Every structure is written in structure tokens, then in C-alpha cells.
Tab-separated table of C-alpha atoms in Angstrom:
chain	number	residue	atom	x	y	z
A	1	MET	CA	0.135	-0.100	-0.059
A	2	PHE	CA	2.883	2.205	0.918
A	3	ARG	CA	4.433	1.636	-2.192
A	4	ILE	CA	1.329	2.550	-4.324
A	5	PHE	CA	0.855	5.757	-2.386
A	6	ALA	CA	4.420	6.564	-2.931
A	7	LEU	CA	4.319	6.036	-6.513
A	8	CYS	CA	0.987	8.515	-6.759
A	9	ALA	CA	2.448	10.966	-4.726
A	10	LEU	CA	5.649	10.971	-7.086
A	11	PHE	CA	3.406	11.047	-10.365
A	12	ALA	CA	1.574	14.289	-8.367
A	13	ILE	CA	4.418	15.905	-8.419
A	14	VAL	CA	5.917	14.998	-12.002
A	15	ARG	CA	2.479	16.062	-12.955
A	16	ALA	CA	2.698	19.553	-11.886
A	17	GLY	CA	5.294	19.820	-14.641
A	18	GLY	CA	3.061	18.851	-17.430
A	19	VAL	CA	3.454	15.120	-17.252
A	20	SER	CA	0.315	13.119	-17.407
A	21	LYS	CA	0.547	9.724	-18.875
A	22	ALA	CA	1.087	6.036	-17.496
A	23	THR	CA	1.644	2.987	-19.474
A	24	VAL	CA	1.404	-0.741	-18.963
A	25	LYS	CA	2.868	-3.559	-20.713
A	26	ILE	CA	0.709	-6.707	-20.711
A	27	GLN	CA	2.110	-10.138	-20.458
A	28	GLY	CA	0.498	-13.564	-20.355
A	29	ASP	CA	0.985	-17.156	-21.793
A	30	THR	CA	-0.606	-16.251	-24.850
A	31	VAL	CA	-1.336	-12.512	-24.561
A	32	SER	CA	0.623	-9.332	-24.967
A	33	GLY	CA	0.318	-5.587	-25.614
A	34	THR	CA	0.541	-2.054	-24.377
A	35	VAL	CA	-1.713	0.043	-23.001
A	36	THR	CA	-1.492	3.902	-22.154
A	37	PHE	CA	-3.482	5.920	-19.800
A	38	THR	CA	-3.659	9.989	-20.208
A	39	GLN	CA	-5.122	12.253	-17.981
A	40	GLN	CA	-7.151	14.669	-19.787
A	41	GLY	CA	-8.727	17.032	-17.001
A	42	ALA	CA	-11.245	14.744	-15.159
A	43	THR	CA	-10.849	11.872	-17.474
A	44	VAL	CA	-8.525	9.427	-18.592
A	45	LEU	CA	-8.130	8.538	-21.996
A	46	ILE	CA	-7.181	4.784	-22.514
A	47	GLN	CA	-5.830	3.433	-25.566
A	48	GLY	CA	-3.883	0.478	-26.845
A	49	GLU	CA	-3.399	-3.094	-28.293
A	50	ILE	CA	-3.893	-6.568	-26.683
A	51	SER	CA	-3.084	-9.451	-28.964
A	52	GLY	CA	-3.459	-13.244	-28.715
A	53	LEU	CA	-7.019	-13.258	-27.447
A	54	SER	CA	-9.990	-15.348	-28.536
A	55	PRO	CA	-12.619	-13.193	-30.718
A	56	GLY	CA	-15.126	-11.559	-28.486
A	57	LYS	CA	-15.248	-9.645	-25.115
A	58	HIS	CA	-13.086	-9.853	-22.393
A	59	GLY	CA	-13.225	-8.339	-18.982
A	60	PHE	CA	-10.664	-5.569	-18.677
A	61	HIS	CA	-10.015	-4.357	-14.867
A	62	ILE	CA	-7.624	-2.146	-12.655
A	63	HIS	CA	-6.708	-4.567	-9.554
A	64	ASP	CA	-5.391	-3.336	-6.349
A	65	LYS	CA	-2.113	-4.498	-6.007
A	66	GLY	CA	1.182	-4.118	-8.475
A	67	ASP	CA	2.417	-7.516	-7.084
A	68	LEU	CA	2.992	-10.166	-10.136
A	69	SER	CA	5.221	-12.105	-7.975
A	70	ASN	CA	2.802	-14.998	-8.473
A	71	GLY	CA	1.395	-13.959	-11.923
A	72	CYS	CA	-1.770	-12.367	-12.317
A	73	THR	CA	-3.080	-13.998	-9.388
A	74	SER	CA	-1.047	-11.738	-6.747
A	75	ALA	CA	-2.458	-8.532	-8.169
A	76	GLY	CA	-5.564	-8.890	-5.861
A	77	PRO	CA	-9.058	-8.120	-6.395
A	78	HIS	CA	-10.439	-5.192	-8.304
A	79	PHE	CA	-9.335	-1.709	-7.171
A	80	ASN	CA	-12.418	-0.768	-4.930
A	81	PRO	CA	-11.314	1.910	-2.657
A	82	TYR	CA	-15.064	2.739	-1.981
A	83	LYS	CA	-16.195	-0.714	-1.147
A	84	LYS	CA	-18.867	-0.980	-3.779
A	85	ASN	CA	-20.196	-3.702	-6.088
A	86	HIS	CA	-18.939	-4.492	-9.140
A	87	GLY	CA	-20.661	-2.845	-12.050
A	88	ALA	CA	-20.334	-1.205	-15.584
A	89	PRO	CA	-18.046	1.443	-16.292
A	90	SER	CA	-21.361	3.744	-16.722
A	91	ALA	CA	-22.812	2.845	-13.375
A	92	GLN	CA	-23.108	4.775	-10.161
A	93	ASP	CA	-22.525	1.423	-8.260
A	94	ARG	CA	-18.995	0.245	-9.530
A	95	HIS	CA	-15.428	-0.327	-8.133
A	96	VAL	CA	-12.927	2.388	-9.788
A	97	GLY	CA	-11.133	-0.554	-11.410
A	98	ASP	CA	-14.115	-1.745	-13.376
A	99	LEU	CA	-13.493	-1.127	-17.004
A	100	GLY	CA	-15.823	-3.192	-18.473
A	101	ASN	CA	-14.974	-5.098	-21.843
A	102	VAL	CA	-12.766	-4.663	-24.720
A	103	VAL	CA	-13.430	-6.542	-27.944
A	104	ALA	CA	-10.802	-8.727	-29.841
A	105	GLY	CA	-11.772	-9.047	-33.593
A	106	PRO	CA	-11.375	-12.309	-35.492
A	107	ASP	CA	-7.433	-11.780	-35.734
A	108	GLY	CA	-7.244	-11.912	-31.576
A	109	VAL	CA	-6.645	-8.135	-31.350
A	110	ALA	CA	-8.352	-5.883	-28.896
A	111	ARG	CA	-8.056	-2.185	-30.208
A	112	ILE	CA	-8.442	-0.061	-27.331
A	113	ASP	CA	-9.555	3.547	-27.320
A	114	PHE	CA	-12.181	4.976	-24.986
A	115	THR	CA	-12.207	7.256	-21.557
A	116	ASP	CA	-13.303	6.819	-18.198
A	117	GLY	CA	-14.224	9.173	-15.385
A	118	LEU	CA	-13.456	7.440	-12.443
A	119	ILE	CA	-9.786	6.402	-12.751
A	120	SER	CA	-7.129	9.020	-12.241
A	121	LEU	CA	-3.414	9.166	-12.424
A	122	GLY	CA	-3.375	10.859	-9.143
A	123	GLY	CA	-5.231	11.402	-5.782
A	124	GLU	CA	-7.108	8.586	-4.041
A	125	ARG	CA	-8.330	7.206	-7.266
A	126	CYS	CA	-4.773	6.560	-8.806
A	127	ILE	CA	-3.863	3.580	-10.714
A	128	ILE	CA	-0.182	4.085	-10.776
A	129	GLY	CA	1.607	1.145	-9.474
A	130	ARG	CA	-1.611	-1.011	-9.687
A	131	ALA	CA	-2.239	-4.272	-12.088
A	132	LEU	CA	-4.296	-3.864	-15.336
A	133	VAL	CA	-5.775	-7.462	-15.881
A	134	ILE	CA	-7.291	-8.756	-19.268
A	135	HIS	CA	-9.604	-11.670	-18.474
A	136	GLN	CA	-10.857	-15.018	-20.185
A	137	GLY	CA	-14.359	-14.154	-20.730
A	138	GLU	CA	-16.713	-11.548	-20.840
A	139	ASP	CA	-17.685	-9.093	-17.794
A	140	ASP	CA	-21.302	-9.361	-17.328
A	141	LEU	CA	-21.065	-5.749	-15.626
A	142	GLY	CA	-22.726	-6.942	-12.149
A	143	LYS	CA	-25.942	-8.141	-13.994
A	144	GLY	CA	-25.210	-11.973	-13.447
A	145	GLY	CA	-27.853	-12.494	-10.778
A	146	ASN	CA	-25.337	-14.035	-8.271
A	147	GLU	CA	-22.704	-12.713	-5.506
A	148	GLU	CA	-19.677	-13.472	-7.783
A	149	SER	CA	-21.095	-11.206	-10.585
A	150	LEU	CA	-21.163	-8.402	-7.647
A	151	LYS	CA	-17.625	-9.041	-6.776
A	152	THR	CA	-15.853	-9.637	-10.147
A	153	GLY	CA	-18.512	-9.767	-12.921
A	154	ASN	CA	-17.856	-13.483	-13.809
A	155	ALA	CA	-14.942	-12.572	-16.455
A	156	GLY	CA	-12.867	-15.556	-15.366
A	157	GLY	CA	-9.489	-16.568	-15.521
A	158	ARG	CA	-6.683	-13.922	-15.763
A	159	LEU	CA	-5.161	-14.244	-19.278
A	160	GLY	CA	-2.359	-11.294	-18.956
A	161	CYS	CA	-1.402	-8.559	-16.607
A	162	GLY	CA	1.190	-5.754	-16.106
A	163	VAL	CA	1.840	-2.814	-13.755
A	164	ILE	CA	0.918	0.442	-14.457
A	165	GLY	CA	3.912	3.190	-14.339
A	166	ILE	CA	4.706	6.561	-15.211
A	167	LEU	CA	5.295	7.194	-19.153
């Protein structure tokens, strides 16, 4: 926890000088890619590509820890400082780390380009030093009708992950 706070504090200092970007390199057994985060006022622009996926929707979440000592498993649960239920990116009731789904085309590549108004590159919703995880299946956005849906979105196993760092 201290490590994440220290990284966010460092980023706040750097950001005062005009830097407002972070990046993560996603690695897994079959998947790889890079995602960048650009602070644009109150929102964050998320762009990148992840390849090696099966075609279709894949859960896409910021997890609480930047610990990958045991692969993606050690990244912990979704980043959820307000202790809310899992939900869609547009929902009032959602984890800060709930970014919904990305869609891989027939070529197995997810091309990512959207904004989010809840995550941040500074402050209490800072994602610096946390893990970005791409999941095996579709995130049901908390509408699966069971307890696990309200925790994880039933998105399945963790295919790839990486720690978000300052660019």
C-alpha cells in the first residue's frame, strides 16, 4: 500500500510539470500488448492493443495490487477503495477499477480507445502502481444475478497483466 501511495505522490509531483501519462505492458502465456493512460482533465483516455486473445469480449480491470510475484493471481481483487459492488463503467455503483470489456476481433487483437471518468493518474483513485488485468471471458457488468457477479463480473481467469507505471 505504501508503494502505491509513494508512486501516486511522485506522479502528482511530476504531473505538476506537465506529465500526465502512464503505461502498462501486458504479458501472459498467450497474450501481450501495451496500454497507455492519458489524464485529460477529469477523465483518463485509455488506448492500446492487446493481441493473442480469442475473438469476443474480455473483462478489463484495474486490480488493487501491483504485485505480480505469483503471476496475475497476486494482483488481488479489483481496485475498489469505496467498497462498492462490481458494475459497468457507466454505473453509479462500481469499483474504481471496473473498465468493462474490450473486444478482440477475428484476428485476436483488442484495439482499445475509450475514456473513463473514475480512474485517475493521481489522488485517491490513482491507478499508478496497480495491475491492469485482461480476463478470459466477458464481464457481465454486475448483472449476472449472483454474488460473484457483484464481486468480479464473472469474467473468468486472468489471461495477462502488467503493472501501470509513469510514462
